[in-house]
Amino acid sequence: MIKIRYVPIPGSNIGALAKFFDRMSVQFEELLDYGIKDSFILIPGVGNCRHHLDVLAERGFTAAFFESNKLITICAGFQIMCQFVEESQSDGLGLLDYDVLKLSSDTQSMSINTGFKEASDGNRYFFNHSFGVFVDGVERQGVFTSTFGPQKIISHVVTENGLHCQFHPELSGECGVTLIKNFLNIGSNNG
Amino acid sequence: MVRKIFKIDIKNDHVVKGRQLEGVRKILKLQNLRDHFPNLDATEILLVDYTKSNFGLEPNYEAVELVASQFNLPITYGGGIFSIEQIRRLASVGASRFYLNSMLYRHNARELLDQFCAEVGRQSIVVGIEYRLVGSTPVPYFNAGRDIFNKDFNRHLNFVLDFDVGELIFTCINNDGMKTGLDHSIINRLSHIKNIPKIIAGGATDFDYDVQFDGCAISTLYLESINND
């Protein structure tokens, strides 16, 4: 059975994630033993990046630990994997070579991106964030985008060892289920 | 695209619905919600227990858990939230966003909101502005439409905007449960708010699209079609 161990961050939406993975018949439990390598590590969303980074630091998590594991990161969990994080006014863990900046644009005064939006993989996912990663229009392997006003932002990044989502797959209906199942390589007999 | 939000009023383990936030009647058990979820392409759930703040009760954690166990959709919960501990517990049972109104009446509202935003992020904090129209003047209320904020609408709105929260939901109490249509008169009063998503609720007869709002919440029309169980 596939296992996912989550980093417990107070205030993050562990309840929704637990029910999401339970419906998928994926074992989902708190990360207690940092040495175990039998599972995916999940960093949940719903949070302020300063709070996320502080909790990780208090619990002794390092960039090296995350680099050596298969990861799923969501929203604030994704953002703190980047180089610079404006919300925390600090460096992130630096696994992803992007800067996370406050959402704003010259033509749009809205400073929050909430709701189901289409990503460049053709699916609609639930976004809820006020900081994000702006990118140019150049296509890059494994990097999927969505839009915020006239600008492109990263929706998710898929690497050999990681799925990093700006949106919430656990709140994105069937599209979220399919994305996670594909990443975990779960066949139809496992959920 | 206008967001479509299914607003579900709850009491204990039941979906309920009243009129003008009063006189609720049971519609169905929450555990059966999925079987009756309307085919209306709603993509978000707003779960509100109006009995909690009014009677100083804890949030309805059990209801959040029951609903979250049935849907992979974002759940915004409101009712009885006054502390970060309650928000943590709500998140641990399935809520992803938190709807606040009566808390704003507390003397330490600013400190609490700062604390909430610092932990779960401003995008997860939703403020409800529940108002009655007195003539053409909106008057903001809390405690499920029972108590009046000691400020006029514009002062209350400015007070809320000062918090830099993630979303505002405007509910016209006069229209709640009445199927009279949304209160479009509020739109002109809010045209200057452009940086925060605005959701309109109360009296919707359909997803009553108005491009000046970011979303519409609906409940009565669909709940009425469900037989009481």
Coordinates of C-alpha atoms in Angstrom, one line a residue:
Chain A
M1 CA 0.0 0.0 0.0
I2 CA 1.3 3.4 -0.9
K3 CA 2.0 5.6 2.2
I4 CA 2.1 9.3 2.5
R5 CA 3.5 10.9 5.6
Y6 CA 2.6 14.5 6.3
V7 CA 4.5 17.2 8.1
P8 CA 2.1 18.3 10.8
I9 CA 1.7 22.1 10.5
P10 CA -0.9 23.6 12.9
G11 CA -3.7 25.2 11.0
S12 CA -3.1 23.3 7.7
N13 CA -6.0 21.4 6.3
I14 CA -5.0 17.9 7.3
G15 CA -8.6 16.9 7.8
A16 CA -9.5 17.4 4.1
L17 CA -6.3 15.7 3.0
A18 CA -6.9 12.7 5.3
K19 CA -10.3 12.2 3.9
F20 CA -9.0 12.7 0.3
F21 CA -6.4 10.0 0.6
D22 CA -8.7 7.7 2.6
R23 CA -11.1 7.7 -0.3
M24 CA -8.1 6.8 -2.5
S25 CA -7.1 3.9 -0.2
V26 CA -3.8 5.6 0.4
Q27 CA -2.3 5.4 3.8
F28 CA -1.9 8.9 5.2
E29 CA -0.3 9.5 8.6
E30 CA 1.9 11.9 10.5
L31 CA 5.6 11.9 9.8
L32 CA 7.2 10.8 13.1
D33 CA 10.3 9.0 12.0
Y34 CA 12.5 11.2 9.8
G35 CA 14.6 8.2 8.7
I36 CA 11.9 6.2 7.1
K37 CA 12.1 6.1 3.3
D38 CA 9.1 4.0 2.5
S39 CA 6.7 6.8 1.8
F40 CA 6.0 10.1 0.1
I41 CA 6.4 13.2 2.3
L42 CA 3.6 15.7 2.0
I43 CA 3.8 19.3 3.1
P44 CA 0.2 20.6 3.3
G45 CA -1.2 24.0 2.4
V46 CA -3.5 26.4 4.1
G47 CA -1.1 28.6 5.8
N48 CA 1.2 31.6 6.0
C49 CA 4.7 30.8 4.7
R50 CA 6.3 32.4 7.7
H51 CA 4.4 30.0 9.9
H52 CA 5.2 27.0 7.7
L53 CA 8.9 27.8 7.7
D54 CA 9.0 28.4 11.4
V55 CA 7.3 25.1 12.1
L56 CA 9.7 23.2 9.9
A57 CA 12.7 24.9 11.5
E58 CA 11.3 24.1 15.0
R59 CA 11.0 20.5 14.1
G60 CA 14.4 20.3 12.6
F61 CA 13.4 19.8 9.0
T62 CA 16.1 20.9 6.5
A63 CA 16.2 21.3 2.7
A64 CA 18.5 18.3 2.6
F65 CA 15.8 16.1 4.2
F66 CA 13.3 17.1 1.6
E67 CA 15.8 16.7 -1.2
S68 CA 16.3 13.1 -0.3
N69 CA 12.6 12.2 -0.3
K70 CA 9.7 11.9 -2.7
L71 CA 7.6 15.0 -2.1
I72 CA 4.1 16.3 -2.6
T73 CA 3.8 19.9 -1.7
I74 CA 0.6 22.0 -1.7
C75 CA 0.1 25.8 -1.8
A76 CA 2.2 27.2 1.0
G77 CA 4.0 23.9 1.1
F78 CA 4.9 24.4 -2.5
Q79 CA 5.9 28.1 -2.0
I80 CA 8.4 27.4 0.8
M81 CA 10.2 25.0 -1.5
C82 CA 11.2 28.0 -3.7
Q83 CA 14.2 30.3 -3.5
F84 CA 12.7 33.5 -2.1
V85 CA 9.3 33.9 -0.4
E86 CA 8.0 37.4 -0.2
E87 CA 5.3 36.5 2.4
S88 CA 7.9 35.4 4.9
Q89 CA 10.4 38.0 3.7
S90 CA 13.0 35.3 3.7
D91 CA 14.6 32.6 1.6
G92 CA 12.6 29.4 1.2
L93 CA 14.2 25.9 1.2
G94 CA 15.4 26.4 -2.3
L95 CA 14.5 23.1 -3.9
L96 CA 12.7 24.9 -6.7
D97 CA 14.4 27.7 -8.5
Y98 CA 11.6 30.3 -8.3
D99 CA 10.7 33.4 -6.3
V100 CA 7.3 33.6 -4.7
L101 CA 5.9 37.1 -5.0
K102 CA 2.7 38.9 -3.9
L103 CA 0.0 38.6 -6.4
S104 CA -0.6 41.9 -8.2
S105 CA -0.6 43.2 -11.7
D106 CA -0.6 46.5 -13.6
T107 CA -4.1 45.8 -14.9
Q108 CA -5.7 44.0 -12.0
S109 CA -6.0 45.3 -8.5
M110 CA -7.2 41.9 -7.1
S111 CA -4.6 40.6 -4.7
I112 CA -6.0 37.1 -4.2
N113 CA -6.6 34.2 -6.5
T114 CA -9.5 32.1 -5.3
G115 CA -11.6 29.6 -7.1
F116 CA -11.4 26.9 -9.8
K117 CA -9.1 27.9 -12.6
E118 CA -7.8 26.1 -15.6
A119 CA -4.2 25.0 -15.7
S120 CA -2.2 24.4 -18.8
D121 CA -2.7 20.6 -18.5
G122 CA -6.3 21.3 -19.4
N123 CA -7.8 20.6 -16.0
R124 CA -9.5 22.9 -13.5
Y125 CA -8.2 23.0 -10.0
F126 CA -9.0 25.0 -6.8
F127 CA -6.6 27.8 -6.1
N128 CA -6.6 29.9 -3.0
H129 CA -3.5 32.1 -2.6
S130 CA -2.3 35.6 -2.3
F131 CA 1.4 35.0 -3.3
G132 CA 2.6 33.0 -6.3
V133 CA 5.3 32.4 -8.9
F134 CA 5.0 34.5 -12.0
V135 CA 6.5 32.9 -15.2
D136 CA 7.0 33.9 -18.8
G137 CA 5.2 32.1 -21.6
V138 CA 8.0 29.7 -22.4
E139 CA 7.0 26.1 -22.0
R140 CA 9.2 24.0 -19.8
Q141 CA 9.0 20.3 -19.2
G142 CA 7.1 19.5 -16.1
V143 CA 6.0 23.1 -15.4
F144 CA 2.3 23.8 -15.8
T145 CA 0.8 27.2 -15.6
S146 CA -2.4 29.0 -15.0
T147 CA -3.3 32.7 -15.2
F148 CA -3.7 35.6 -12.8
G149 CA -5.2 38.4 -14.7
P150 CA -3.0 38.8 -17.8
Q151 CA 0.0 37.1 -16.2
K152 CA 1.0 33.5 -16.1
I153 CA 1.6 31.8 -12.8
I154 CA 2.8 28.3 -11.9
S155 CA 0.0 26.0 -11.2
H156 CA 2.1 22.9 -10.6
V157 CA 5.6 21.5 -11.2
V158 CA 6.2 17.8 -11.7
T159 CA 9.7 16.4 -11.2
E160 CA 11.0 12.9 -10.9
N161 CA 10.7 13.1 -7.2
G162 CA 8.1 15.7 -6.6
L163 CA 4.6 17.0 -7.3
H164 CA 4.5 20.7 -6.3
C165 CA 1.0 22.3 -6.5
Q166 CA 0.0 25.9 -6.1
F167 CA -3.6 24.7 -6.1
H168 CA -5.2 22.2 -3.7
P169 CA -5.6 18.8 -5.4
E170 CA -7.5 17.6 -2.4
L171 CA -10.2 20.3 -3.0
S172 CA -10.3 20.0 -6.8
G173 CA -12.8 17.2 -7.3
E174 CA -12.0 14.5 -9.8
C175 CA -9.2 16.5 -11.4
G176 CA -7.3 16.5 -8.2
V177 CA -7.9 12.8 -7.7
T178 CA -6.6 12.0 -11.2
L179 CA -3.5 14.2 -10.8
I180 CA -2.5 12.5 -7.5
K181 CA -3.3 9.0 -8.7
N182 CA -1.1 9.6 -11.8
F183 CA 1.7 11.0 -9.7
L184 CA 1.5 8.1 -7.3
N185 CA 1.1 5.7 -10.2
I186 CA -2.0 4.2 -8.7
G187 CA -3.9 1.8 -10.9
S188 CA -7.6 1.5 -10.9
N189 CA -7.4 -1.3 -8.5
N190 CA -6.0 0.9 -5.7
G191 CA -8.7 3.5 -5.3
Chain B
M1 CA -16.0 33.4 -14.3
V2 CA -18.4 33.8 -11.4
R3 CA -17.7 31.3 -8.6
K4 CA -20.6 29.0 -7.7
I5 CA -21.0 28.4 -4.0
F6 CA -23.5 26.0 -2.4
K7 CA -24.4 27.6 1.0
I8 CA -25.5 25.0 3.5
D9 CA -27.0 26.1 6.8
I10 CA -26.6 23.5 9.5
K11 CA -27.7 22.8 13.0
N12 CA -26.3 19.8 14.9
D13 CA -26.1 17.0 12.3
H14 CA -28.8 18.4 10.0
V15 CA -29.0 20.6 7.0
V16 CA -31.6 23.3 7.9
K17 CA -33.1 26.3 6.3
G18 CA -35.0 29.2 7.6
R19 CA -36.1 32.6 6.4
Q20 CA -34.2 35.7 7.2
L21 CA -32.0 33.6 9.5
E22 CA -34.9 32.6 11.7
G23 CA -37.2 29.7 12.1
V24 CA -35.0 27.0 10.7
R25 CA -36.5 23.6 9.7
K26 CA -34.7 20.4 9.2
I27 CA -34.0 19.4 5.6
L28 CA -31.9 16.3 5.8
K29 CA -29.2 14.6 7.7
L30 CA -25.7 15.7 6.8
Q31 CA -24.5 12.2 6.4
N32 CA -26.9 11.9 3.4
L33 CA -25.8 15.2 1.8
R34 CA -23.9 13.6 -1.0
D35 CA -26.9 11.7 -2.2
H36 CA -28.9 14.9 -2.4
F37 CA -26.2 17.3 -3.6
P38 CA -27.8 19.3 -6.3
N39 CA -26.5 19.0 -9.8
L40 CA -25.8 22.6 -10.2
D41 CA -22.1 22.6 -10.9
A42 CA -21.3 24.2 -7.6
T43 CA -17.7 23.9 -6.8
E44 CA -17.4 25.3 -3.3
I45 CA -19.3 24.7 -0.1
L46 CA -20.1 27.3 2.5
L47 CA -21.2 25.6 5.7
V48 CA -22.7 27.9 8.3
D49 CA -24.1 27.0 11.8
Y50 CA -25.9 30.1 12.9
T51 CA -26.7 28.7 16.3
K52 CA -23.1 28.7 17.6
S53 CA -22.1 32.3 18.0
N54 CA -25.5 33.2 19.1
F55 CA -25.4 30.8 22.1
G56 CA -21.7 30.9 22.7
L57 CA -21.2 27.3 21.6
E58 CA -18.2 25.6 20.1
P59 CA -18.0 25.4 16.3
N60 CA -19.8 22.4 14.7
Y61 CA -16.7 20.2 14.2
E62 CA -18.8 17.1 13.7
A63 CA -20.7 18.7 10.8
V64 CA -17.5 19.7 9.1
E65 CA -16.2 16.2 9.4
L66 CA -19.4 14.7 8.0
V67 CA -19.4 17.0 5.0
A68 CA -15.6 16.7 4.4
S69 CA -15.9 13.0 4.3
Q70 CA -18.2 13.2 1.4
F71 CA -16.6 15.7 -0.9
N72 CA -13.2 16.7 -2.5
L73 CA -14.3 20.3 -2.5
P74 CA -13.3 23.4 -0.5
I75 CA -15.3 23.8 2.6
T76 CA -15.6 27.2 4.2
Y77 CA -17.0 26.9 7.7
G78 CA -18.6 29.6 9.8
G79 CA -20.2 29.5 13.3
G80 CA -18.7 30.0 16.7
I81 CA -15.2 30.7 15.7
F82 CA -13.4 32.9 18.2
S83 CA -9.9 31.4 18.6
I84 CA -7.0 30.0 16.8
E85 CA -7.4 26.7 18.6
Q86 CA -10.9 26.4 17.1
I87 CA -9.5 27.1 13.6
R88 CA -6.8 24.4 14.1
R89 CA -9.4 21.9 15.1
L90 CA -11.7 22.8 12.2
A91 CA -8.8 22.4 9.8
S92 CA -8.0 19.1 11.3
V93 CA -11.5 17.8 10.6
G94 CA -11.8 19.1 7.0
A95 CA -12.4 22.9 6.8
S96 CA -10.0 24.8 4.5
R97 CA -11.4 28.3 5.0
F98 CA -13.0 30.1 7.9
Y99 CA -16.0 32.4 7.9
L100 CA -16.1 35.1 10.6
N101 CA -18.7 37.7 11.5
S102 CA -19.7 37.8 15.2
M103 CA -16.0 37.6 16.2
L104 CA -15.5 41.1 14.8
Y105 CA -17.6 42.5 17.6
R106 CA -15.0 41.3 20.1
H107 CA -12.8 44.0 21.6
N108 CA -9.7 42.0 20.6
A109 CA -10.9 41.3 17.0
R110 CA -7.9 42.9 15.5
E111 CA -5.4 40.8 17.5
L112 CA -7.4 37.7 16.8
L113 CA -7.5 38.3 13.0
D114 CA -3.8 39.1 12.9
Q115 CA -3.2 35.8 14.7
F116 CA -5.5 33.9 12.3
C117 CA -3.9 35.4 9.2
A118 CA -0.4 34.7 10.5
E119 CA -1.1 31.0 10.9
V120 CA -3.5 30.1 8.1
G121 CA -2.9 33.0 5.7
R122 CA -5.2 35.8 4.9
Q123 CA -6.5 33.9 1.9
S124 CA -8.2 31.4 4.2
I125 CA -10.0 34.1 6.3
V126 CA -13.4 35.0 5.0
V127 CA -15.5 37.8 6.6
G128 CA -19.2 37.7 6.4
I129 CA -21.2 41.0 6.3
E130 CA -24.7 40.1 7.2
Y131 CA -27.0 43.1 6.8
R132 CA -30.7 44.0 6.9
L133 CA -32.0 46.6 4.6
V134 CA -33.9 49.3 6.5
G135 CA -35.5 51.2 3.8
S136 CA -32.6 51.4 1.4
T137 CA -30.0 51.5 4.1
P138 CA -28.0 48.4 4.9
V139 CA -27.4 47.8 8.6
P140 CA -24.8 45.2 9.6
Y141 CA -25.7 42.5 12.1
F142 CA -24.0 39.7 14.0
N143 CA -25.1 36.8 16.1
A144 CA -27.2 35.4 13.3
G145 CA -29.0 38.6 12.6
R146 CA -30.0 39.3 16.2
D147 CA -27.5 42.1 17.2
I148 CA -26.5 45.2 15.4
F149 CA -22.9 46.3 15.0
N150 CA -22.5 49.7 16.6
K151 CA -21.4 51.2 13.4
D152 CA -23.1 52.1 10.2
F153 CA -22.5 50.0 7.1
N154 CA -19.7 52.0 5.6
R155 CA -17.8 52.3 8.8
H156 CA -18.2 48.6 9.4
L157 CA -17.1 47.9 5.9
N158 CA -14.0 50.1 6.3
F159 CA -13.3 48.4 9.6
V160 CA -13.4 45.0 7.9
L161 CA -11.3 46.2 4.9
D162 CA -8.7 47.4 7.3
F163 CA -8.0 43.8 8.2
D164 CA -6.8 42.7 4.8
V165 CA -8.7 39.4 4.8
G166 CA -9.1 37.0 2.0
E167 CA -12.8 37.4 1.0
L168 CA -16.0 39.1 1.8
I169 CA -19.4 37.5 1.7
F170 CA -22.4 39.9 1.7
T171 CA -25.6 38.3 2.9
C172 CA -28.9 40.3 2.8
I173 CA -30.9 39.0 5.7
N174 CA -34.1 40.4 4.3
N175 CA -33.8 38.2 1.3
D176 CA -32.4 35.0 3.0
G177 CA -34.6 32.1 2.3
M178 CA -37.2 34.3 0.5
K179 CA -36.2 33.5 -3.2
T180 CA -36.8 37.2 -4.0
G181 CA -33.5 37.5 -5.9
L182 CA -30.2 39.0 -4.7
D183 CA -29.9 42.5 -3.3
H184 CA -28.4 44.2 -6.3
S185 CA -28.7 47.5 -4.5
I186 CA -25.6 46.6 -2.6
I187 CA -23.5 46.5 -5.7
N188 CA -23.1 50.2 -6.1
R189 CA -22.0 50.5 -2.5
L190 CA -19.2 48.1 -3.1
S191 CA -17.9 49.1 -6.5
H192 CA -14.7 50.6 -4.9
I193 CA -13.7 47.3 -3.5
K194 CA -11.5 45.7 -6.2
N195 CA -8.7 43.9 -4.4
I196 CA -10.7 41.3 -2.4
P197 CA -13.1 38.7 -3.8
K198 CA -16.7 39.6 -3.1
I199 CA -19.4 37.0 -2.8
I200 CA -23.1 37.8 -2.8
A201 CA -25.7 35.7 -0.9
G202 CA -29.3 35.9 0.2
G203 CA -32.4 35.3 -1.9
A204 CA -30.7 33.9 -5.0
T205 CA -33.1 32.3 -7.4
D206 CA -30.3 30.8 -9.5
F207 CA -26.6 31.4 -9.7
D208 CA -27.6 35.0 -10.2
Y209 CA -24.7 36.2 -12.1
D210 CA -23.4 39.6 -11.7
V211 CA -20.0 40.3 -13.1
Q212 CA -19.4 42.9 -10.4
F213 CA -19.3 40.0 -7.9
D214 CA -16.8 37.2 -7.9
G215 CA -19.2 34.6 -6.7
C216 CA -22.7 33.8 -5.8
A217 CA -24.0 31.6 -3.0
I218 CA -27.2 29.8 -3.2
S219 CA -29.1 27.4 -1.0
T220 CA -32.9 27.7 -0.5
L221 CA -34.0 26.9 -4.1
Y222 CA -32.2 23.6 -4.1
L223 CA -32.8 22.7 -0.4
E224 CA -36.5 23.1 -0.9
S225 CA -36.6 20.3 -3.4
I226 CA -35.3 17.9 -0.9
N227 CA -37.8 15.9 1.2
N228 CA -37.4 16.1 4.9
D229 CA -35.9 12.8 6.2

